Amino acid sequence: MSQHFFEFFRCPQDAVRFDMAGGLSSAPGYFRLGEELRRNGKTTAIPVAKYAADDIVDTLPEGCVKGDEIRLPFDPDQMADYLRYERYAEGGGKGTSRLGAHPFIRDIYYLCRPLLRVPIRSFLQRIHLRSQLKNPFPKWPVDRTVDRLFEKMMIAAIRANGSRPIPFIWFWPERKQAAFILTHDVEDENGKAFCPSLMDIDDEYGFKASFQIVPEGRYPVEPDFLQKFRDRNFEICVHDLNHDGNLYRERSEFRRRAQLINNYCKEFGTQGFRSGVLYRNLLWYGDYQFSYDMSVPNVAHLDPQGGGCCTVMPYFIDDILEIPITATQDYTVFHILRQYAIDLWKQQIKTIVDGHGLLSFIIHPDYVIETKPQSVYRELLAYLRHQCNERNIWVALPRQIDCWWRQRSAMKLVPKSEGWAIIGEGSERAQIAYASVQNCTLVYSFAPPANVLRPNQIQAIHKKSSRIDGSPEMAAFSGHNDASHMKFLEKPERGTLVFDPIESAVNSTATLEEKVPEVGRGYMPARRPLRIAMIAYSFYEMDNRILRYASTLAKRGDHIDVFALRREGQPAEEVMEGVHVNRLQARTLNEKNQLSFLWRICQFLLRALMQVAKHESRAHYDLLHVHSVPDFLVFSALFPKLRGTPVILDIHDILPELYASKFASGDKSGMFRFLVGVEQASTRFADHVIIANHIWRDRLISRGLSPDKCTVVMNYPDRSIFTRRAHSQPTHGKFLMLYPGSLNWHQGLDVAIRAFAKISKKAPHAEFHIYGEGPATRQLVELIKELGVESQISMRAGCPLQEIPRIMESADLGIVPKRKDNFGNEAFSTKILEFMAMSVPVIVSDTMIDHYYFNDSIVKFFRSGDDNDLARCMLEMIENSEARKLQIEIANRFVETFDWSVRQHEYLELVDRLSRKTLA
C-alpha cells in the first residue's frame, strides 16, 4: 500500500511501515487529509463526499503513529492511482463531464474546424468552458495533491523514526531544484512554416525544445523537414496520428492507429508521443511501444477532456513514463482566458519550482506567429531564462527527463560506512538529500544532519518491531515537495534558504552546491597504486585541467605517464611533482590553415600511439585518459584498449564548433559534419566520456552519446594554487585590468582592446595586461599600435600555471571578453572561477554558458562583441570601488564549493570504478 511513496522518494524501504486502520469503503469519494488537502479515493469507515464541492470530512485525526508503524485510514497507492490515472473524472463529480467529449459533437467540430477561424473557435470554447474554473478539484491553476500526499506521509515517517531525518535520492540530477522542458505542437501548415523562426527564438534565449509532428493528414512531413530539427539539436516527437480527435474513440480502431504511431516513432527516430487535443485513455497505453508520453495535463479544467493527474512530477504508466503538462497551454491563455500577459504562467512557475517539480510548457508555432502573442512568448522565455539561472532549474529535453527518471527509478540507497551511498546507472549525477521536520514543516537539505537516520538504526528498529513489511535489504524508490507546506534548506541550522543579498545571490546560481555531504560521497581507494597514461595535444605545465588530474592521482600514489607537447628548450622527458612527462612533439601556435592544423595533430597521434604502446609493453596500464581536442586522439589508446584497458575521453572543447569558429566554417559545411562523425566514433570507442560543462553534455547526448556514459567535470580551480596570500593587495598605484589565456579570435581580445582604448583618456592610470599566445597575437599587437594605446596595453608571453595566481593577485579587475559564436557561446572559461578564487572582480561577456552558471551579482556582464558596452562596464568598475568589493564578497561565497579539493572525489570515483576490471 505504500509502494508509490517509496517510488516517489526513493528512500530506504525499511525505514518506515505503513498499514491501514481497517477495511476500505465500497465506493470512492472526496475527503480531506489535513487543511486544504482534498483526496479522492476509498477510506476505512470514514464517510466520503460524492462531489468535491460538498462538505468533506478530515481523515487526518484517524491516522496515527504507533511506534515505528503508521496506520492510515486509506490506501495511498490506490489513492495515487485514482488521481494520476484520472479515475475520479470518469463519472465522479460535478463539472467533470465535457460536452466536447461526446463523439457526435467531436465529429461535427472536426468536420467544421478547417472553416472556423481561431476567434470563432475560441468564442465557442469560452462558452463551453466558462464554468469549469469554478470546480474546486483539481485545484486551479496547479494541483499537487499526489505530491503533497507523499509529503504528509514523509512527515509521519520522520516522526515514526523518532524525528530523525530520512535520506532519499534527490529528484533531479546535480542538485537541480526543479526541471523545465519546452514543447511545440505543430498543428497546421502555417505552424510548420514558422518552425525555423521559432527555433531561432528559442535559441536566442538559450533553450532547446521538442517539436511534436503530426505524421498524417495535416501537412507533408518530408525527411528534410525532420532533419532540420536534428541538425539544430532540437527534439522530435510524434503528435497523434492525424489529429482528428478520434484516437481513443473505439478500441479496435485504436489498436490499428497505435501500431501506425509506433511505426512513425521508429521512422522519426523518437521515443516520445503526445496525443491531439490531449485526448487520452491511460488504460489502453499497453498497445504503445514508445518510451514516454506527454498527453496528461496537471489540471484539465479548460481542456476538451476534463480531469488532470494532480502531480507536477513524472510517473510511470506500466512501462511508459508520463511527463505531465504542468503549465497552461498558450492557446488557452491567449484565446480562452484572453490574457496577453505572463501573470498566470508566473504563478504556475512559482508553485511548481517551489515544489521542486517539472515545468512543462506547450507553445504552438501556429499561435505565436503574430506580433502580439510572439512578444508575450518572448517575455515568457526571458522570465524562464532568469528563473532557470536564479533558481538552479535543470533545462532539459523530454528524452533527457525520460532517461533520468528511469535511471533514478533503478537507483538504490545502500549502507556505507555508517552512512548512505547511491548505486545504479547515473548515480554519479544523483545526490542524497535529507528530509526532516521543522516547526511542522517538511524541510530538505543536502548536508547530512547530525541525527540523520542511519542503517544501524533501521536494523535496531526492526529488531524491536513485531512485524516487518518488505525485504530487510536496502531498497529504494522515488521523491518530491511543496511550497505552501514546505521549505528547502541547504543549511538546516540556518533555518531558511536565503537571508541576505549575498546568500541570495549565491544560492540562486545554476550549479551552486553549498556543502558537499560527508555521507554517501567520497571515493573508494584502489587495492594497489594504478598505472595511468594521459595523452594530450597541449603543453602539460600550462594546462590547468590536466595538471589537476595528474597531480591529484600522483599525490595518492598512482603512477602517471603524460604524453604531451614540447616547448622550445624543454627536455623530452621530465618528472614534475611525481608525474612522468613525455614530450613527443614541438608546436608553434600559428596554424593559419586547416591542413597545417590537421597535419600536426596527425603527427602527434602517430607518435602517441607508438609511445603508449611502447610503455604498455613494459608494464600494463590500468587506465588511459585521453584529452581532446582533437577527439580522434582517443585512438592513440588502441593497443591498450585491445587488451581490455578502459579508456576515458576527456572533451575540453567540442571539436566541430571549435573548428567552425577557428576557420570561419559554418555548421552546414562538409567538414563540420565530418567532425561530428569523428566525434561520434571517438565517443563510441571510449569507455567513458568526461565533458567540461553541462551544456556540452546535452549537446553530445543530442548527437547520440548515452547519458550514462558521460560525466561533467568542470574546470574547478585548485585552491592550493589559486589562493590569495594574506594581506596581499595591488600596490602598483595603478588600476590594472588583466586577461590571461589563449589568444584566439573567439576569445574577443580585439573587442576588449577597442573598449579599453575608448576609456584610456578618462582613466589614464588604468592599464590592461594580456598574457598568452595564439594565432591572434600579431593582429592584436597591430590593433594596439593602430589605436595608439601601447603605453597602457601590454602583450606578454604565456606563463606556467603556478605563476598565474601571483599575476592575478596584482590585478584590480579581470576581463573575459569571449565572442558569442557557436563555440564561444558555450565554452566555459576557467579564468572566471580563477579570478573569483583570487578575489578579483571580473567582467564577462553575456554568453549562454556564463548565464547558465552565474548571475549579475557574481560577475558583471556586458553585451558580447559590443566594445561600447564593455567600455561602459570597465569605467563603472574603475570608478565604483564599492561595487568591486561587493562582487568580490559574493563571488568568494560562490567559489567556496567550486574547489578542486572538494570536487576531486567525482573524478577519483570514476577512475577507480573504471579501473576495477583491470585490477580484478
JSON list of C-alpha atoms in Angstrom, two decimals, residues 440-612:
[
{"chain": "A", "resi": 440, "resn": "CYS", "atom": "CA", "xyz": [5.58, 21.02, 11.47]},
{"chain": "A", "resi": 441, "resn": "THR", "atom": "CA", "xyz": [7.08, 21.76, 8.03]},
{"chain": "A", "resi": 442, "resn": "LEU", "atom": "CA", "xyz": [8.87, 19.28, 5.79]},
{"chain": "A", "resi": 443, "resn": "VAL", "atom": "CA", "xyz": [12.40, 20.51, 5.13]},
{"chain": "A", "resi": 444, "resn": "TYR", "atom": "CA", "xyz": [15.01, 19.19, 2.69]},
{"chain": "A", "resi": 445, "resn": "SER", "atom": "CA", "xyz": [18.79, 19.58, 2.94]},
{"chain": "A", "resi": 446, "resn": "PHE", "atom": "CA", "xyz": [21.84, 18.23, 1.16]},
{"chain": "A", "resi": 447, "resn": "ALA", "atom": "CA", "xyz": [24.17, 18.45, 4.14]},
{"chain": "A", "resi": 448, "resn": "PRO", "atom": "CA", "xyz": [23.59, 15.37, 6.36]},
{"chain": "A", "resi": 449, "resn": "PRO", "atom": "CA", "xyz": [22.10, 16.41, 9.73]},
{"chain": "A", "resi": 450, "resn": "ALA", "atom": "CA", "xyz": [23.83, 15.06, 12.81]},
{"chain": "A", "resi": 451, "resn": "ASN", "atom": "CA", "xyz": [20.81, 12.97, 13.79]},
{"chain": "A", "resi": 452, "resn": "VAL", "atom": "CA", "xyz": [20.12, 11.51, 10.33]},
{"chain": "A", "resi": 453, "resn": "LEU", "atom": "CA", "xyz": [18.60, 8.03, 10.19]},
{"chain": "A", "resi": 454, "resn": "ARG", "atom": "CA", "xyz": [21.46, 5.57, 9.71]},
{"chain": "A", "resi": 455, "resn": "PRO", "atom": "CA", "xyz": [21.44, 1.94, 8.57]},
{"chain": "A", "resi": 456, "resn": "ASN", "atom": "CA", "xyz": [22.16, 0.53, 12.03]},
{"chain": "A", "resi": 457, "resn": "GLN", "atom": "CA", "xyz": [19.20, 2.48, 13.42]},
{"chain": "A", "resi": 458, "resn": "ILE", "atom": "CA", "xyz": [16.90, 0.89, 10.84]},
{"chain": "A", "resi": 459, "resn": "GLN", "atom": "CA", "xyz": [18.15, -2.52, 11.89]},
{"chain": "A", "resi": 460, "resn": "ALA", "atom": "CA", "xyz": [17.55, -1.65, 15.53]},
{"chain": "A", "resi": 461, "resn": "ILE", "atom": "CA", "xyz": [14.02, -0.58, 14.74]},
{"chain": "A", "resi": 462, "resn": "HIS", "atom": "CA", "xyz": [13.32, -3.87, 13.02]},
{"chain": "A", "resi": 463, "resn": "LYS", "atom": "CA", "xyz": [14.64, -5.87, 15.97]},
{"chain": "A", "resi": 464, "resn": "LYS", "atom": "CA", "xyz": [12.17, -4.10, 18.26]},
{"chain": "A", "resi": 465, "resn": "SER", "atom": "CA", "xyz": [9.29, -4.45, 15.83]},
{"chain": "A", "resi": 466, "resn": "SER", "atom": "CA", "xyz": [6.90, -7.38, 15.96]},
{"chain": "A", "resi": 467, "resn": "ARG", "atom": "CA", "xyz": [6.09, -7.06, 12.25]},
{"chain": "A", "resi": 468, "resn": "ILE", "atom": "CA", "xyz": [8.32, -6.37, 9.29]},
{"chain": "A", "resi": 469, "resn": "ASP", "atom": "CA", "xyz": [6.94, -5.38, 5.89]},
{"chain": "A", "resi": 470, "resn": "GLY", "atom": "CA", "xyz": [9.17, -5.95, 2.87]},
{"chain": "A", "resi": 471, "resn": "SER", "atom": "CA", "xyz": [12.70, -7.18, 2.43]},
{"chain": "A", "resi": 472, "resn": "PRO", "atom": "CA", "xyz": [15.41, -6.50, 5.05]},
{"chain": "A", "resi": 473, "resn": "GLU", "atom": "CA", "xyz": [17.69, -5.46, 2.21]},
{"chain": "A", "resi": 474, "resn": "MET", "atom": "CA", "xyz": [18.07, -1.78, 1.46]},
{"chain": "A", "resi": 475, "resn": "ALA", "atom": "CA", "xyz": [15.79, -0.96, -1.46]},
{"chain": "A", "resi": 476, "resn": "ALA", "atom": "CA", "xyz": [14.91, 2.46, -2.76]},
{"chain": "A", "resi": 477, "resn": "PHE", "atom": "CA", "xyz": [12.40, 4.27, -4.84]},
{"chain": "A", "resi": 478, "resn": "SER", "atom": "CA", "xyz": [11.39, 7.99, -5.89]},
{"chain": "A", "resi": 479, "resn": "GLY", "atom": "CA", "xyz": [10.75, 11.62, -4.42]},
{"chain": "A", "resi": 480, "resn": "HIS", "atom": "CA", "xyz": [9.48, 15.40, -4.22]},
{"chain": "A", "resi": 481, "resn": "ASN", "atom": "CA", "xyz": [7.96, 18.53, -2.16]},
{"chain": "A", "resi": 482, "resn": "ASP", "atom": "CA", "xyz": [5.62, 21.71, -1.96]},
{"chain": "A", "resi": 483, "resn": "ALA", "atom": "CA", "xyz": [5.73, 25.45, -1.37]},
{"chain": "A", "resi": 484, "resn": "SER", "atom": "CA", "xyz": [2.90, 26.20, 0.97]},
{"chain": "A", "resi": 485, "resn": "HIS", "atom": "CA", "xyz": [3.78, 23.43, 3.39]},
{"chain": "A", "resi": 486, "resn": "MET", "atom": "CA", "xyz": [7.48, 23.06, 2.79]},
{"chain": "A", "resi": 487, "resn": "LYS", "atom": "CA", "xyz": [10.82, 24.85, 2.83]},
{"chain": "A", "resi": 488, "resn": "PHE", "atom": "CA", "xyz": [14.03, 23.73, 1.22]},
{"chain": "A", "resi": 489, "resn": "LEU", "atom": "CA", "xyz": [17.04, 24.28, 3.44]},
{"chain": "A", "resi": 490, "resn": "GLU", "atom": "CA", "xyz": [20.53, 23.97, 2.04]},
{"chain": "A", "resi": 491, "resn": "LYS", "atom": "CA", "xyz": [21.84, 24.59, 5.57]},
{"chain": "A", "resi": 492, "resn": "PRO", "atom": "CA", "xyz": [19.27, 23.31, 8.08]},
{"chain": "A", "resi": 493, "resn": "GLU", "atom": "CA", "xyz": [20.86, 25.08, 11.03]},
{"chain": "A", "resi": 494, "resn": "ARG", "atom": "CA", "xyz": [20.27, 28.44, 9.34]},
{"chain": "A", "resi": 495, "resn": "GLY", "atom": "CA", "xyz": [16.54, 27.87, 9.15]},
{"chain": "A", "resi": 496, "resn": "THR", "atom": "CA", "xyz": [15.90, 29.21, 5.66]},
{"chain": "A", "resi": 497, "resn": "LEU", "atom": "CA", "xyz": [17.33, 29.11, 2.17]},
{"chain": "A", "resi": 498, "resn": "VAL", "atom": "CA", "xyz": [18.31, 32.79, 1.88]},
{"chain": "A", "resi": 499, "resn": "PHE", "atom": "CA", "xyz": [18.72, 35.57, 4.42]},
{"chain": "A", "resi": 500, "resn": "ASP", "atom": "CA", "xyz": [20.82, 38.37, 2.92]},
{"chain": "A", "resi": 501, "resn": "PRO", "atom": "CA", "xyz": [21.71, 39.65, -0.57]},
{"chain": "A", "resi": 502, "resn": "ILE", "atom": "CA", "xyz": [24.95, 37.69, -0.64]},
{"chain": "A", "resi": 503, "resn": "GLU", "atom": "CA", "xyz": [23.28, 34.45, 0.42]},
{"chain": "A", "resi": 504, "resn": "SER", "atom": "CA", "xyz": [20.54, 35.10, -2.11]},
{"chain": "A", "resi": 505, "resn": "ALA", "atom": "CA", "xyz": [22.93, 35.64, -4.98]},
{"chain": "A", "resi": 506, "resn": "VAL", "atom": "CA", "xyz": [25.00, 32.60, -4.12]},
{"chain": "A", "resi": 507, "resn": "ASN", "atom": "CA", "xyz": [22.07, 30.24, -3.66]},
{"chain": "A", "resi": 508, "resn": "SER", "atom": "CA", "xyz": [20.40, 31.33, -6.90]},
{"chain": "A", "resi": 509, "resn": "THR", "atom": "CA", "xyz": [23.09, 30.18, -9.33]},
{"chain": "A", "resi": 510, "resn": "ALA", "atom": "CA", "xyz": [22.72, 27.23, -11.65]},
{"chain": "A", "resi": 511, "resn": "THR", "atom": "CA", "xyz": [25.02, 24.60, -10.19]},
{"chain": "A", "resi": 512, "resn": "LEU", "atom": "CA", "xyz": [25.94, 26.02, -6.81]},
{"chain": "A", "resi": 513, "resn": "GLU", "atom": "CA", "xyz": [26.34, 23.47, -4.05]},
{"chain": "A", "resi": 514, "resn": "GLU", "atom": "CA", "xyz": [26.60, 24.91, -0.56]},
{"chain": "A", "resi": 515, "resn": "LYS", "atom": "CA", "xyz": [28.28, 21.99, 1.13]},
{"chain": "A", "resi": 516, "resn": "VAL", "atom": "CA", "xyz": [29.29, 18.59, -0.10]},
{"chain": "A", "resi": 517, "resn": "PRO", "atom": "CA", "xyz": [27.91, 15.96, 2.27]},
{"chain": "A", "resi": 518, "resn": "GLU", "atom": "CA", "xyz": [30.38, 13.73, 4.05]},
{"chain": "A", "resi": 519, "resn": "VAL", "atom": "CA", "xyz": [27.90, 10.88, 3.94]},
{"chain": "A", "resi": 520, "resn": "GLY", "atom": "CA", "xyz": [27.23, 8.96, 0.74]},
{"chain": "A", "resi": 521, "resn": "ARG", "atom": "CA", "xyz": [30.17, 10.55, -1.06]},
{"chain": "A", "resi": 522, "resn": "GLY", "atom": "CA", "xyz": [33.91, 10.04, -1.21]},
{"chain": "A", "resi": 523, "resn": "TYR", "atom": "CA", "xyz": [35.95, 7.68, -3.34]},
{"chain": "A", "resi": 524, "resn": "MET", "atom": "CA", "xyz": [36.96, 4.10, -2.65]},
{"chain": "A", "resi": 525, "resn": "PRO", "atom": "CA", "xyz": [40.74, 3.72, -2.89]},
{"chain": "A", "resi": 526, "resn": "ALA", "atom": "CA", "xyz": [42.06, 1.10, -5.30]},
{"chain": "A", "resi": 527, "resn": "ARG", "atom": "CA", "xyz": [43.67, -2.06, -3.95]},
{"chain": "A", "resi": 528, "resn": "ARG", "atom": "CA", "xyz": [47.07, -1.05, -5.34]},
{"chain": "A", "resi": 529, "resn": "PRO", "atom": "CA", "xyz": [48.53, 2.06, -6.98]},
{"chain": "A", "resi": 530, "resn": "LEU", "atom": "CA", "xyz": [47.25, 2.45, -10.52]},
{"chain": "A", "resi": 531, "resn": "ARG", "atom": "CA", "xyz": [49.26, 2.91, -13.70]},
{"chain": "A", "resi": 532, "resn": "ILE", "atom": "CA", "xyz": [47.54, 5.60, -15.76]},
{"chain": "A", "resi": 533, "resn": "ALA", "atom": "CA", "xyz": [48.53, 7.21, -19.04]},
{"chain": "A", "resi": 534, "resn": "MET", "atom": "CA", "xyz": [47.32, 10.65, -20.11]},
{"chain": "A", "resi": 535, "resn": "ILE", "atom": "CA", "xyz": [47.58, 11.83, -23.71]},
{"chain": "A", "resi": 536, "resn": "ALA", "atom": "CA", "xyz": [47.05, 15.48, -24.60]},
{"chain": "A", "resi": 537, "resn": "TYR", "atom": "CA", "xyz": [47.83, 17.70, -27.58]},
{"chain": "A", "resi": 538, "resn": "SER", "atom": "CA", "xyz": [48.80, 20.56, -25.26]},
{"chain": "A", "resi": 539, "resn": "PHE", "atom": "CA", "xyz": [51.60, 21.81, -23.04]},
{"chain": "A", "resi": 540, "resn": "TYR", "atom": "CA", "xyz": [51.26, 19.90, -19.78]},
{"chain": "A", "resi": 541, "resn": "GLU", "atom": "CA", "xyz": [52.66, 22.59, -17.48]},
{"chain": "A", "resi": 542, "resn": "MET", "atom": "CA", "xyz": [50.22, 25.19, -18.92]},
{"chain": "A", "resi": 543, "resn": "ASP", "atom": "CA", "xyz": [47.06, 23.09, -18.98]},
{"chain": "A", "resi": 544, "resn": "ASN", "atom": "CA", "xyz": [45.26, 23.57, -15.70]},
{"chain": "A", "resi": 545, "resn": "ARG", "atom": "CA", "xyz": [42.83, 20.71, -16.28]},
{"chain": "A", "resi": 546, "resn": "ILE", "atom": "CA", "xyz": [45.44, 18.04, -17.00]},
{"chain": "A", "resi": 547, "resn": "LEU", "atom": "CA", "xyz": [47.72, 19.29, -14.23]},
{"chain": "A", "resi": 548, "resn": "ARG", "atom": "CA", "xyz": [44.90, 18.88, -11.69]},
{"chain": "A", "resi": 549, "resn": "TYR", "atom": "CA", "xyz": [44.10, 15.34, -12.75]},
{"chain": "A", "resi": 550, "resn": "ALA", "atom": "CA", "xyz": [47.70, 14.14, -12.91]},
{"chain": "A", "resi": 551, "resn": "SER", "atom": "CA", "xyz": [48.94, 15.76, -9.71]},
{"chain": "A", "resi": 552, "resn": "THR", "atom": "CA", "xyz": [45.91, 14.55, -7.75]},
{"chain": "A", "resi": 553, "resn": "LEU", "atom": "CA", "xyz": [46.47, 10.95, -8.87]},
{"chain": "A", "resi": 554, "resn": "ALA", "atom": "CA", "xyz": [50.21, 11.17, -8.23]},
{"chain": "A", "resi": 555, "resn": "LYS", "atom": "CA", "xyz": [49.67, 12.53, -4.71]},
{"chain": "A", "resi": 556, "resn": "ARG", "atom": "CA", "xyz": [47.61, 9.48, -3.78]},
{"chain": "A", "resi": 557, "resn": "GLY", "atom": "CA", "xyz": [50.40, 7.19, -5.01]},
{"chain": "A", "resi": 558, "resn": "ASP", "atom": "CA", "xyz": [49.41, 6.32, -8.59]},
{"chain": "A", "resi": 559, "resn": "HIS", "atom": "CA", "xyz": [51.99, 6.17, -11.40]},
{"chain": "A", "resi": 560, "resn": "ILE", "atom": "CA", "xyz": [51.13, 8.73, -14.07]},
{"chain": "A", "resi": 561, "resn": "ASP", "atom": "CA", "xyz": [52.66, 8.98, -17.55]},
{"chain": "A", "resi": 562, "resn": "VAL", "atom": "CA", "xyz": [51.72, 12.11, -19.50]},
{"chain": "A", "resi": 563, "resn": "PHE", "atom": "CA", "xyz": [52.30, 12.30, -23.27]},
{"chain": "A", "resi": 564, "resn": "ALA", "atom": "CA", "xyz": [52.13, 15.95, -24.35]},
{"chain": "A", "resi": 565, "resn": "LEU", "atom": "CA", "xyz": [53.67, 18.71, -26.50]},
{"chain": "A", "resi": 566, "resn": "ARG", "atom": "CA", "xyz": [57.10, 20.30, -26.06]},
{"chain": "A", "resi": 567, "resn": "ARG", "atom": "CA", "xyz": [58.04, 23.95, -25.95]},
{"chain": "A", "resi": 568, "resn": "GLU", "atom": "CA", "xyz": [61.40, 25.19, -27.15]},
{"chain": "A", "resi": 569, "resn": "GLY", "atom": "CA", "xyz": [64.15, 24.43, -24.67]},
{"chain": "A", "resi": 570, "resn": "GLN", "atom": "CA", "xyz": [62.18, 21.84, -22.70]},
{"chain": "A", "resi": 571, "resn": "PRO", "atom": "CA", "xyz": [63.53, 18.31, -22.12]},
{"chain": "A", "resi": 572, "resn": "ALA", "atom": "CA", "xyz": [61.86, 15.39, -23.88]},
{"chain": "A", "resi": 573, "resn": "GLU", "atom": "CA", "xyz": [61.31, 13.64, -20.54]},
{"chain": "A", "resi": 574, "resn": "GLU", "atom": "CA", "xyz": [60.88, 15.10, -17.07]},
{"chain": "A", "resi": 575, "resn": "VAL", "atom": "CA", "xyz": [59.36, 14.23, -13.70]},
{"chain": "A", "resi": 576, "resn": "MET", "atom": "CA", "xyz": [57.23, 17.08, -12.33]},
{"chain": "A", "resi": 577, "resn": "GLU", "atom": "CA", "xyz": [55.83, 16.64, -8.84]},
{"chain": "A", "resi": 578, "resn": "GLY", "atom": "CA", "xyz": [55.70, 12.87, -9.25]},
{"chain": "A", "resi": 579, "resn": "VAL", "atom": "CA", "xyz": [54.21, 12.96, -12.77]},
{"chain": "A", "resi": 580, "resn": "HIS", "atom": "CA", "xyz": [56.30, 11.44, -15.59]},
{"chain": "A", "resi": 581, "resn": "VAL", "atom": "CA", "xyz": [56.01, 13.88, -18.51]},
{"chain": "A", "resi": 582, "resn": "ASN", "atom": "CA", "xyz": [56.93, 12.67, -22.01]},
{"chain": "A", "resi": 583, "resn": "ARG", "atom": "CA", "xyz": [57.06, 15.48, -24.56]},
{"chain": "A", "resi": 584, "resn": "LEU", "atom": "CA", "xyz": [56.57, 13.99, -28.01]},
{"chain": "A", "resi": 585, "resn": "GLN", "atom": "CA", "xyz": [56.41, 16.93, -30.39]},
{"chain": "A", "resi": 586, "resn": "ALA", "atom": "CA", "xyz": [57.09, 20.64, -30.63]},
{"chain": "A", "resi": 587, "resn": "ARG", "atom": "CA", "xyz": [54.29, 23.04, -31.51]},
{"chain": "A", "resi": 588, "resn": "THR", "atom": "CA", "xyz": [54.07, 26.65, -32.55]},
{"chain": "A", "resi": 589, "resn": "LEU", "atom": "CA", "xyz": [50.70, 28.30, -32.01]},
{"chain": "A", "resi": 590, "resn": "ASN", "atom": "CA", "xyz": [50.42, 29.70, -35.52]},
{"chain": "A", "resi": 591, "resn": "GLU", "atom": "CA", "xyz": [48.16, 27.40, -37.53]},
{"chain": "A", "resi": 592, "resn": "LYS", "atom": "CA", "xyz": [46.94, 29.51, -40.43]},
{"chain": "A", "resi": 593, "resn": "ASN", "atom": "CA", "xyz": [45.06, 26.93, -42.42]},
{"chain": "A", "resi": 594, "resn": "GLN", "atom": "CA", "xyz": [43.14, 23.75, -41.93]},
{"chain": "A", "resi": 595, "resn": "LEU", "atom": "CA", "xyz": [45.71, 21.39, -43.44]},
{"chain": "A", "resi": 596, "resn": "SER", "atom": "CA", "xyz": [48.64, 22.51, -41.29]},
{"chain": "A", "resi": 597, "resn": "PHE", "atom": "CA", "xyz": [46.48, 22.26, -38.18]},
{"chain": "A", "resi": 598, "resn": "LEU", "atom": "CA", "xyz": [45.35, 18.74, -39.11]},
{"chain": "A", "resi": 599, "resn": "TRP", "atom": "CA", "xyz": [48.81, 17.56, -40.18]},
{"chain": "A", "resi": 600, "resn": "ARG", "atom": "CA", "xyz": [50.43, 18.45, -36.86]},
{"chain": "A", "resi": 601, "resn": "ILE", "atom": "CA", "xyz": [47.70, 16.70, -34.93]},
{"chain": "A", "resi": 602, "resn": "CYS", "atom": "CA", "xyz": [48.02, 13.55, -37.04]},
{"chain": "A", "resi": 603, "resn": "GLN", "atom": "CA", "xyz": [51.78, 13.53, -36.43]},
{"chain": "A", "resi": 604, "resn": "PHE", "atom": "CA", "xyz": [51.17, 13.72, -32.70]},
{"chain": "A", "resi": 605, "resn": "LEU", "atom": "CA", "xyz": [48.56, 10.95, -32.89]},
{"chain": "A", "resi": 606, "resn": "LEU", "atom": "CA", "xyz": [51.03, 8.55, -34.52]},
{"chain": "A", "resi": 607, "resn": "ARG", "atom": "CA", "xyz": [53.80, 9.41, -32.05]},
{"chain": "A", "resi": 608, "resn": "ALA", "atom": "CA", "xyz": [51.44, 8.99, -29.10]},
{"chain": "A", "resi": 609, "resn": "LEU", "atom": "CA", "xyz": [50.14, 5.68, -30.48]},
{"chain": "A", "resi": 610, "resn": "MET", "atom": "CA", "xyz": [53.67, 4.25, -30.66]},
{"chain": "A", "resi": 611, "resn": "GLN", "atom": "CA", "xyz": [54.91, 5.67, -27.34]},
{"chain": "A", "resi": 612, "resn": "VAL", "atom": "CA", "xyz": [51.87, 4.47, -25.43]}
]
